[in-house]
Coordinates of C-alpha atoms in Angstrom, one line a residue:
X1 CA -24.8 -19.5 10.8
X2 CA -23.4 -20.7 7.6
X3 CA -23.7 -18.6 3.6
X4 CA -27.0 -18.9 1.9
X5 CA -25.0 -18.6 -0.9
X6 CA -23.2 -21.4 -1.8
X7 CA -20.4 -19.3 -3.6
X8 CA -19.5 -18.0 -0.4
X9 CA -19.4 -20.8 1.5
X10 CA -15.6 -20.9 1.2
X11 CA -15.3 -18.0 3.9
X12 CA -16.2 -20.3 6.3
X13 CA -12.8 -22.5 5.9
X14 CA -11.5 -18.6 6.7
X15 CA -13.3 -18.7 10.4
X16 CA -16.3 -16.2 8.9
X17 CA -19.8 -16.3 8.9
X18 CA -22.8 -14.0 7.4
X19 CA -22.4 -12.2 10.7
X20 CA -19.2 -11.0 12.1
X21 CA -17.3 -9.2 15.1
X22 CA -15.4 -7.4 13.6
X23 CA -13.0 -6.4 16.6
X24 CA -10.0 -7.6 18.0
X25 CA -9.0 -6.7 21.5
X26 CA -7.0 -7.7 23.7
X27 CA -7.2 -11.6 22.6
X28 CA -10.8 -11.2 22.3
X29 CA -13.5 -10.9 19.5
X30 CA -16.1 -8.2 20.2
X31 CA -17.8 -5.5 18.4
X32 CA -20.0 -2.9 20.1
X33 CA -20.5 0.0 16.9
X34 CA -22.8 -0.2 14.2
X35 CA -23.4 -3.1 12.0
X36 CA -22.3 -2.7 8.5
X37 CA -23.0 -5.3 5.3
X38 CA -19.9 -5.9 2.7
X39 CA -21.1 -6.1 -0.7
X40 CA -19.6 -7.7 -4.1
X41 CA -18.8 -5.2 -6.4
X42 CA -19.4 -7.5 -9.4
X43 CA -23.3 -7.7 -8.3
X44 CA -23.7 -5.4 -5.3
X45 CA -25.3 -8.5 -2.9
X46 CA -24.5 -8.6 0.3
X47 CA -21.8 -11.2 1.3
X48 CA -22.0 -10.5 4.9
X49 CA -22.2 -8.2 8.1
X50 CA -19.5 -7.2 10.6
X51 CA -20.2 -5.5 13.8
X52 CA -17.7 -2.3 13.8
X53 CA -15.5 -1.3 17.0
X54 CA -16.9 1.4 19.4
X55 CA -14.8 4.2 21.1
X56 CA -14.6 1.9 24.3
X57 CA -13.4 -1.1 22.4
X58 CA -10.8 1.2 20.9
X59 CA -10.1 2.4 24.4
X60 CA -9.4 -1.1 25.5
X61 CA -7.8 -2.4 23.1
X62 CA -5.2 0.4 23.1
X63 CA -4.8 -0.3 27.4
X64 CA -4.3 -3.8 26.5
X65 CA -2.1 -3.0 23.4
X66 CA 0.3 -1.0 25.3
X67 CA 0.8 -3.3 28.1
X68 CA 1.7 -6.2 25.4
X69 CA 4.2 -3.9 24.2
X70 CA 6.7 -4.1 26.9
X71 CA 6.4 -7.7 27.2
X72 CA 6.9 -7.7 23.3
X73 CA 10.0 -5.8 23.0
X74 CA 11.7 -7.5 25.5
X75 CA 11.3 -10.8 24.0
X76 CA 14.3 -11.4 21.4
X77 CA 14.3 -10.0 17.5
X78 CA 15.2 -13.6 16.5
X79 CA 12.5 -14.8 18.5
X80 CA 9.8 -12.7 17.4
X81 CA 10.9 -13.5 13.9
X82 CA 9.6 -16.7 14.6
X83 CA 6.4 -15.6 14.8
X84 CA 6.2 -13.8 12.2
X85 CA 7.7 -17.0 10.0
X86 CA 5.0 -19.0 11.5
X87 CA 2.3 -16.4 10.5
X88 CA 3.8 -16.6 7.1
X89 CA 3.0 -20.1 7.4
X90 CA -0.5 -20.0 8.1
X91 CA -1.1 -17.4 5.3
X92 CA 0.3 -20.0 2.7
X93 CA -2.1 -22.6 4.2
X94 CA -4.9 -20.4 3.0
X95 CA -3.7 -18.5 0.0
X96 CA -6.0 -19.5 -2.0
X97 CA -8.6 -18.5 0.1
X98 CA -7.6 -15.5 1.0
X99 CA -6.7 -14.6 -2.3
X100 CA -10.6 -15.3 -3.2
X101 CA -11.6 -13.6 -0.8
X102 CA -9.6 -10.6 -1.8
X103 CA -11.3 -10.6 -5.4
X104 CA -14.4 -11.1 -3.9
X105 CA -14.6 -8.2 -1.4
X106 CA -12.7 -5.7 -3.0
X107 CA -12.9 -6.9 -6.7
X108 CA -9.5 -7.8 -8.8
X109 CA -9.1 -10.7 -10.7
X110 CA -8.2 -13.7 -8.8
X111 CA -4.4 -13.8 -10.3
X112 CA -3.9 -9.9 -8.8
X113 CA -5.8 -11.2 -5.1
X114 CA -3.7 -14.5 -4.7
X115 CA -0.5 -12.3 -5.9
X116 CA -2.1 -9.6 -3.0
X117 CA -1.9 -12.1 -0.3
X118 CA 1.8 -13.5 -1.5
X119 CA 3.3 -10.4 -1.1
X120 CA 2.6 -10.5 2.4
X121 CA 3.8 -14.0 2.7
X122 CA 6.6 -12.9 0.9
X123 CA 7.1 -9.6 3.2
X124 CA 7.3 -12.5 6.4
X125 CA 10.3 -14.5 4.6
X126 CA 11.8 -11.1 4.6
X127 CA 11.4 -9.8 8.2
X128 CA 12.3 -13.1 9.4
X129 CA 15.7 -12.9 7.8
X130 CA 16.0 -9.2 8.8
X131 CA 15.0 -10.1 12.4
X132 CA 18.7 -11.3 13.0
X133 CA 19.8 -7.9 11.1
X134 CA 18.7 -5.0 12.7
X135 CA 22.0 -3.9 13.3
X136 CA 23.8 -0.4 14.3
X137 CA 27.0 1.1 13.8
X138 CA 30.1 1.6 15.7
X139 CA 31.3 4.9 15.2
X140 CA 35.0 6.3 15.7
X141 CA 35.5 8.3 18.5
X142 CA 37.7 11.2 19.5
X143 CA 38.1 10.8 22.9
X144 CA 40.6 8.3 23.8
X145 CA 39.3 5.7 26.2
X146 CA 35.8 6.2 24.3
X147 CA 33.7 4.2 21.9
X148 CA 30.5 5.6 20.6
X149 CA 27.8 3.0 19.2
X150 CA 24.5 3.0 17.9
X151 CA 21.2 1.2 19.2
X152 CA 17.8 0.4 17.1
X153 CA 14.9 0.1 19.7
X154 CA 11.3 -0.6 19.2
X155 CA 9.1 2.5 19.1
X156 CA 6.1 0.7 20.7
X157 CA 3.0 0.4 18.6
X158 CA 2.3 0.9 15.3
X159 CA -0.7 2.4 14.1
X160 CA -1.7 0.9 10.6
X161 CA -4.5 2.4 8.2
X162 CA -4.7 0.7 5.1
X163 CA -7.3 1.3 1.9
X164 CA -9.2 -0.7 0.3
X165 CA -7.5 -1.1 -3.0
X166 CA -4.6 -3.5 -1.2
X167 CA -6.8 -4.7 1.9
X168 CA -4.0 -7.1 3.4
X169 CA -1.0 -6.3 1.4
X170 CA -0.1 -3.2 2.7
X171 CA -0.8 -4.1 6.4
X172 CA 2.0 -6.9 5.4
X173 CA 4.8 -4.0 4.5
X174 CA 3.9 -2.6 8.1
X175 CA 2.7 -5.2 10.2
X176 CA 5.5 -7.6 9.2
X177 CA 8.6 -5.5 9.6
X178 CA 6.8 -3.3 12.5
X179 CA 6.5 -6.7 14.8
X180 CA 10.0 -8.1 14.0
X181 CA 11.3 -4.6 14.9
X182 CA 9.4 -5.2 18.6
X183 CA 6.4 -3.8 18.2
X184 CA 3.2 -3.9 18.6
X185 CA 0.5 -3.3 15.8
X186 CA -2.9 -1.7 16.0
X187 CA -4.7 -2.0 12.6
X188 CA -7.9 -0.3 10.8
X189 CA -8.6 -1.9 7.9
X190 CA -10.4 0.1 5.2
X191 CA -14.6 0.2 5.8
X192 CA -15.5 -1.6 2.8
X193 CA -13.4 -4.9 3.2
X194 CA -14.1 -5.5 6.7
X195 CA -14.4 -9.2 5.9
X196 CA -10.4 -9.4 4.6
X197 CA -9.7 -7.5 8.2
X198 CA -11.3 -10.1 9.8
X199 CA -10.3 -13.0 8.4
X200 CA -6.2 -11.8 8.5
X201 CA -6.9 -11.4 12.3
X202 CA -8.1 -14.5 12.2
X203 CA -4.8 -15.8 11.2
X204 CA -2.6 -13.5 13.3
X205 CA -4.2 -14.7 16.4
X206 CA -4.0 -18.2 16.2
X207 CA -0.7 -17.9 15.8
X208 CA 0.0 -15.5 18.5
X209 CA -2.3 -17.9 20.8
X210 CA -0.5 -20.9 19.8
X211 CA 2.8 -19.7 21.1
X212 CA 1.2 -18.2 24.1
X213 CA 1.4 -14.5 23.6
X214 CA -1.0 -12.0 24.3
X215 CA -3.4 -11.4 21.7
X216 CA -3.4 -7.9 22.7
X217 CA -0.2 -7.8 20.2
X218 CA -2.1 -7.7 17.0
X219 CA -5.2 -5.4 17.9
X220 CA -7.9 -5.1 14.7
X221 CA -10.6 -2.5 14.2
X222 CA -12.9 -2.8 11.8
X223 CA -14.7 1.3 11.5
X224 CA -14.9 4.5 9.8
X225 CA -13.1 7.8 10.2
X226 CA -13.2 7.8 13.7
X227 CA -11.4 4.9 14.3
X228 CA -8.7 6.5 12.1
X229 CA -9.4 9.9 13.8
X230 CA -8.8 7.8 17.1
X231 CA -5.6 6.4 15.8
X232 CA -3.9 9.6 14.7
X233 CA -4.8 11.4 18.1
X234 CA -3.4 8.8 20.6
X235 CA -0.4 9.3 21.9
X236 CA 0.2 6.2 22.9
X237 CA 1.0 5.3 19.2
X238 CA 4.5 7.0 18.6
X239 CA 4.3 6.2 14.4
X240 CA 0.9 5.8 12.7
X241 CA 1.5 4.6 8.4
X242 CA -1.8 5.6 6.8
X243 CA -2.6 4.7 2.9
X244 CA -5.2 6.6 1.3
X245 CA -5.4 10.0 -0.5
X246 CA -3.3 13.0 -0.4
X247 CA -6.2 15.0 0.9
X248 CA -6.7 12.8 4.1
X249 CA -3.0 12.0 4.6
X250 CA -2.1 15.5 4.9
X251 CA -5.0 15.9 7.8
X252 CA -3.9 12.7 9.5
X253 CA 0.3 14.4 9.5
X254 CA -1.1 17.6 10.2
X255 CA -2.9 15.7 13.6
X256 CA 0.0 13.4 14.3
X257 CA 2.0 15.8 13.8
X258 CA 1.0 18.5 17.3
X259 CA 1.7 15.6 19.0
X260 CA 5.0 14.9 18.2
X261 CA 4.5 11.8 16.6
X262 CA 5.7 10.2 13.2
X263 CA 3.7 9.4 10.2
X264 CA 4.2 7.2 7.5
X265 CA 2.7 8.4 4.3
X266 CA 1.4 6.3 1.3
X267 CA -0.4 8.6 -0.9
X268 CA -1.8 9.4 -4.7
X269 CA 0.2 8.9 -7.8
X270 CA -0.2 10.1 -11.0
X271 CA 2.4 8.2 -13.1
X272 CA 4.1 8.3 -16.1
X273 CA 5.2 6.1 -18.8
X274 CA 7.8 7.5 -21.2
X275 CA 8.0 5.8 -24.7
X276 CA 11.1 6.6 -26.9
X277 CA 11.7 6.5 -30.2
X278 CA 14.0 3.1 -29.7
X279 CA 11.8 1.3 -27.6
X280 CA 10.4 -2.3 -28.0
X281 CA 6.9 -1.1 -29.0
X282 CA 5.7 -4.7 -28.6
X283 CA 7.4 -4.6 -24.9
X284 CA 6.0 -1.2 -24.2
X285 CA 2.6 -2.2 -25.2
X286 CA 1.9 -5.4 -23.0
X287 CA 3.4 -3.1 -20.0
X288 CA 0.9 -0.2 -20.3
X289 CA -1.4 -2.4 -20.7
X290 CA -0.6 -4.2 -17.8
X291 CA -0.2 -0.9 -15.5
X292 CA -3.4 1.0 -16.9
X293 CA -6.2 -1.9 -17.0
X294 CA -4.7 -4.0 -13.8
X295 CA -7.0 -3.7 -11.0
X296 CA -8.9 -1.6 -12.6
X297 CA -6.5 1.1 -12.8
X298 CA -7.2 1.4 -8.4
X299 CA -3.6 0.6 -8.0
X300 CA -1.5 4.5 -6.9
X301 CA 1.3 3.0 -9.3
X302 CA -1.6 2.8 -12.1
X303 CA -0.1 4.4 -15.4
X304 CA -2.8 7.0 -15.9
X305 CA -0.2 9.1 -18.1
X306 CA 1.2 8.2 -21.1
X307 CA 4.1 10.2 -23.1
X308 CA 4.8 8.1 -26.6
X309 CA 7.4 10.0 -28.7
X310 CA 6.4 11.5 -31.8
X311 CA 8.1 8.8 -34.3
X312 CA 6.3 6.0 -32.7
X313 CA 3.3 7.5 -31.6
X314 CA 0.4 6.3 -34.0
X315 CA 2.3 2.4 -33.2
X316 CA 2.1 2.1 -29.8
X317 CA -1.3 3.7 -29.6
X318 CA -2.9 1.7 -32.7
X319 CA -1.5 -1.5 -30.6
X320 CA -3.0 -0.1 -27.4
X321 CA -6.6 0.4 -28.8
X322 CA -6.8 -2.5 -30.5
X323 CA -6.1 -4.6 -27.3
X324 CA -8.0 -2.6 -25.0
X325 CA -11.0 -3.4 -27.3
X326 CA -10.5 -7.2 -26.7
X327 CA -10.1 -6.9 -22.5
X328 CA -12.5 -9.4 -21.2
X329 CA -14.3 -7.4 -18.4
X330 CA -16.1 -9.7 -15.5
X331 CA -16.5 -11.5 -12.4
X332 CA -13.1 -11.0 -11.1
X333 CA -13.1 -14.5 -10.4
X334 CA -13.6 -16.2 -13.1
X335 CA -10.9 -17.0 -15.5
X336 CA -9.7 -15.0 -18.7
X337 CA -11.1 -11.8 -16.7
X338 CA -8.8 -8.9 -16.8
X339 CA -11.1 -6.2 -15.9
X340 CA -12.9 -6.1 -12.7
X341 CA -15.0 -4.0 -11.6
X342 CA -14.2 -0.6 -9.6
X343 CA -14.7 -1.3 -5.6
X344 CA -18.3 0.6 -5.2
X345 CA -21.1 2.4 -6.9
X346 CA -19.3 6.1 -5.9
X347 CA -16.0 5.1 -7.8
X348 CA -18.5 4.5 -10.5
X349 CA -19.8 7.7 -10.3
X350 CA -16.6 9.2 -10.1
X351 CA -15.8 7.4 -13.3
X352 CA -18.7 9.1 -15.5
X353 CA -18.1 12.6 -13.6
X354 CA -14.5 12.3 -14.9
X355 CA -15.1 11.2 -18.5
X356 CA -17.6 14.0 -18.4
X357 CA -14.8 16.4 -17.4
X358 CA -12.1 14.9 -19.9
X359 CA -14.4 16.1 -22.9
X360 CA -15.5 19.6 -21.2
X361 CA -11.1 19.9 -21.0
X362 CA -10.8 19.0 -24.5
X363 CA -9.6 15.9 -24.2
X364 CA -10.9 12.9 -27.2
X365 CA -11.7 9.6 -26.1
X366 CA -9.9 6.5 -28.5
X367 CA -11.7 3.8 -26.8
X368 CA -13.5 3.0 -23.8
X369 CA -15.3 6.1 -21.5
X370 CA -18.7 4.6 -20.7
X371 CA -20.1 1.9 -17.8
X372 CA -20.9 -1.3 -18.6
X373 CA -24.8 -1.5 -17.5
X374 CA -24.8 -4.4 -15.3
X375 CA -25.9 -5.1 -11.5
X376 CA -21.9 -4.2 -10.7
X377 CA -20.0 -1.5 -10.7
X378 CA -18.4 -2.3 -13.9
X379 CA -16.8 0.5 -16.4
X380 CA -14.9 0.3 -20.2
X381 CA -10.9 0.6 -20.1
X382 CA -10.4 4.0 -21.4
X383 CA -7.8 6.1 -24.0
X384 CA -7.9 9.8 -24.3
X385 CA -5.9 11.4 -26.2
X386 CA -5.3 15.2 -24.0
X387 CA -3.4 17.7 -23.5
X388 CA -0.2 17.6 -20.5
X389 CA -1.3 21.5 -19.7
X390 CA -5.2 20.4 -19.2
X391 CA -6.0 20.5 -15.0
X392 CA -7.9 16.8 -15.0
X393 CA -4.3 15.4 -15.9
X394 CA -2.8 16.5 -12.9
X395 CA -5.5 14.9 -10.9
X396 CA -6.0 11.4 -9.9
X397 CA -8.5 9.8 -11.4
X398 CA -9.2 6.3 -9.2
X399 CA -9.9 4.3 -12.8
X400 CA -9.0 2.7 -15.6
X401 CA -8.3 5.8 -17.9
X402 CA -4.8 6.7 -19.5
X403 CA -4.3 10.0 -21.2
X404 CA -2.1 9.6 -24.2
X405 CA 0.2 12.4 -24.7
X406 CA 3.1 13.1 -27.3
X407 CA 6.4 14.6 -27.2
X408 CA 9.5 15.0 -29.0
X409 CA 12.5 15.2 -26.8
X410 CA 13.4 13.5 -24.0
X411 CA 13.8 17.3 -21.9
X412 CA 10.5 17.7 -22.7
X413 CA 9.1 14.3 -21.6
X414 CA 10.7 14.6 -18.0
X415 CA 9.2 17.7 -17.7
X416 CA 5.8 16.6 -18.2
X417 CA 6.8 13.6 -15.7
X418 CA 7.4 15.9 -13.1
X419 CA 4.6 18.6 -13.6
X420 CA 1.6 16.6 -11.2
X421 CA 1.6 17.2 -7.7
X422 CA 2.0 13.5 -7.1
X423 CA 5.9 11.8 -7.6
X424 CA 5.0 7.8 -6.6
X425 CA 6.3 6.0 -10.5
X426 CA 7.4 6.6 -13.2
X427 CA 9.1 4.4 -15.8
X428 CA 10.8 4.9 -19.6
X429 CA 11.0 2.6 -21.9
X430 CA 14.4 2.8 -24.1
X431 CA 17.6 1.1 -24.6
X432 CA 20.2 4.0 -24.8
X433 CA 22.1 4.3 -21.8
X434 CA 23.0 7.6 -21.7
X435 CA 18.9 8.0 -21.7
X436 CA 18.8 5.7 -19.3
X437 CA 20.9 6.8 -16.9
X438 CA 19.8 10.7 -17.1
X439 CA 16.5 9.1 -16.6
X440 CA 16.9 7.5 -12.9
X441 CA 19.5 10.6 -12.0
X442 CA 19.4 14.0 -10.5
X443 CA 17.5 16.1 -13.1
X444 CA 15.2 12.8 -14.0
X445 CA 12.3 11.5 -12.9
X446 CA 11.1 13.1 -8.9
X447 CA 9.8 10.2 -8.4
X448 CA 10.4 7.5 -5.6
X449 CA 10.4 4.6 -8.0
X450 CA 11.7 4.9 -11.3
X451 CA 11.9 1.6 -13.5
X452 CA 13.3 1.5 -17.2
X453 CA 11.5 -1.2 -19.6
X454 CA 8.8 -2.1 -17.0
X455 CA 5.9 -0.8 -16.1
X456 CA 5.1 1.8 -13.1
X457 CA 3.3 -1.0 -10.9
X458 CA 4.4 -4.5 -9.8
X459 CA 7.1 -3.6 -7.2
X460 CA 9.3 -6.0 -5.5
X461 CA 8.9 -6.4 -1.5
X462 CA 12.9 -6.0 -1.6
X463 CA 12.9 -2.4 -2.7
X464 CA 11.7 0.5 -0.4
X465 CA 8.3 1.3 -1.8
X466 CA 7.0 5.1 -1.3
X467 CA 7.0 8.1 -3.4
X468 CA 8.0 12.4 -3.2
X469 CA 5.6 15.6 -3.0
X470 CA 2.2 14.9 -2.4
X471 CA 2.4 10.7 -2.3
X472 CA 4.1 11.5 1.3
X473 CA 7.8 10.8 1.0
X474 CA 6.8 7.3 3.0
X475 CA 8.8 4.2 2.5
X476 CA 7.7 0.9 3.2
X477 CA 8.2 -3.3 2.7
X478 CA 12.5 -3.2 1.5
X479 CA 15.8 -2.1 1.8
X480 CA 16.2 -0.1 5.1
X481 CA 12.5 0.8 5.7
X482 CA 12.8 -0.6 8.8
X483 CA 14.7 1.9 10.4
X484 CA 10.9 3.9 10.3
X485 CA 9.6 1.7 12.8
X486 CA 12.5 1.8 15.3
X487 CA 14.1 4.9 17.4
X488 CA 17.7 5.6 17.1
X489 CA 19.9 6.2 20.4
X490 CA 23.6 7.4 19.8
X491 CA 25.4 5.4 23.0
X492 CA 29.0 7.0 24.2
X493 CA 30.4 5.4 26.9
X494 CA 33.6 6.7 28.5
X495 CA 35.8 3.3 29.7
X496 CA 38.5 5.8 30.9
X497 CA 39.1 7.3 34.5
X498 CA 39.3 10.7 32.9
X499 CA 37.3 13.0 31.3
X500 CA 37.9 14.3 28.1
X501 CA 35.6 16.5 26.1
X502 CA 34.6 16.8 22.2
X503 CA 36.0 19.1 20.0
X504 CA 39.2 19.9 22.8
X505 CA 37.0 21.8 25.2
X506 CA 38.7 22.2 28.5
X507 CA 36.1 23.5 30.9
X508 CA 37.9 24.6 34.2

């Protein structure tokens, strides 16, 4: 059946209908679980329905995936890279439609929706090159006629559990690398963005079918916490990549660790931007606006804390308050919109509760602080003056709320930056080399992402993405993140006729 509302007709180009099976198992679409409705957060109206996976669907999918893994890992890595290249081309052909779907179902503005899909395309390109560079090492042996080398082999199956705020990009960070490394992928997308899960999977499935490969190489399961629990508990899945809150991530890690599996965690962020007295105020203000307001504050890399040197405090703050008042709030698919809705009604309620808690803890609202009266989940971008020691500052309020604080010295600013449980992203604005190198050094920021003169968000795929402390310690995307998706074997080969022992041991 087609869509009744004309604004949803573009979804038919992605193979979607008003009722969709949300489980791709062994190359077949099915769904024997509950039927759920997915809604447009701009008006809370139903877009379509999706039938989720049942426990039987899950088991069938994992059995087929385990069999497919035996075939996929035997295919040469550059040939696997060719499949990922074709996936990238399939995404390119549907870039605008997928970007519109991300904006429609998640709520981020269209530029960000298209940018998210472009990020997967970039990851495909990166992974294609990587498929010819999964290099080991040759290590000098201390024994004559011996050679030592490292081999990197696939794990088998990688489980990927993604969150609503980046409903497809995070899949790309993981799946592109996992596939070229020789692993099959089991993906559970966010339960509130099932159409994106289905649309992405249809494109991947089409590439596998065109190349006469088992569909079970890529298995997708729409569903809730019970599917995530099954993935965490499944001994057939050596690595589970989880993106979400620190609370749930800790639970996932404990479950996976109990079966000696490995976890790749991308959890909460509570990111700070420091603006020094020598910074360019206009550059800093533009960066802060994007970092704090982009994606309605629903990025893990969103700037939540702004630390301004006392000498430029009012200058930068005045620019920001003025800019916030000009932010256009509205339908994320409309041209000119900078702030779309929060993803769910619950998110909007949490924003209201957060503002109440801010006021109760001495926070002063400089601008914003209210919900927009509409059918959607719209709230005002908010700036708050508050003490860095306030309890709520240590928490992650997932919305466009920016805490502003004053500091006197670099050491004080670094201490404030490092004082929260999370450790994902951080940024400083300065032109002084001594400040820059202290900031990125061992006594500087304790985050996984340490920026200078750019925002906390908008990371490039070439670097390893991830953070420390309650952010989980995982690394995805570029650099040598691929090593997490493989197992390392240290191989020693004796090509002589004698048996000298290491460390000069003479045994008998």
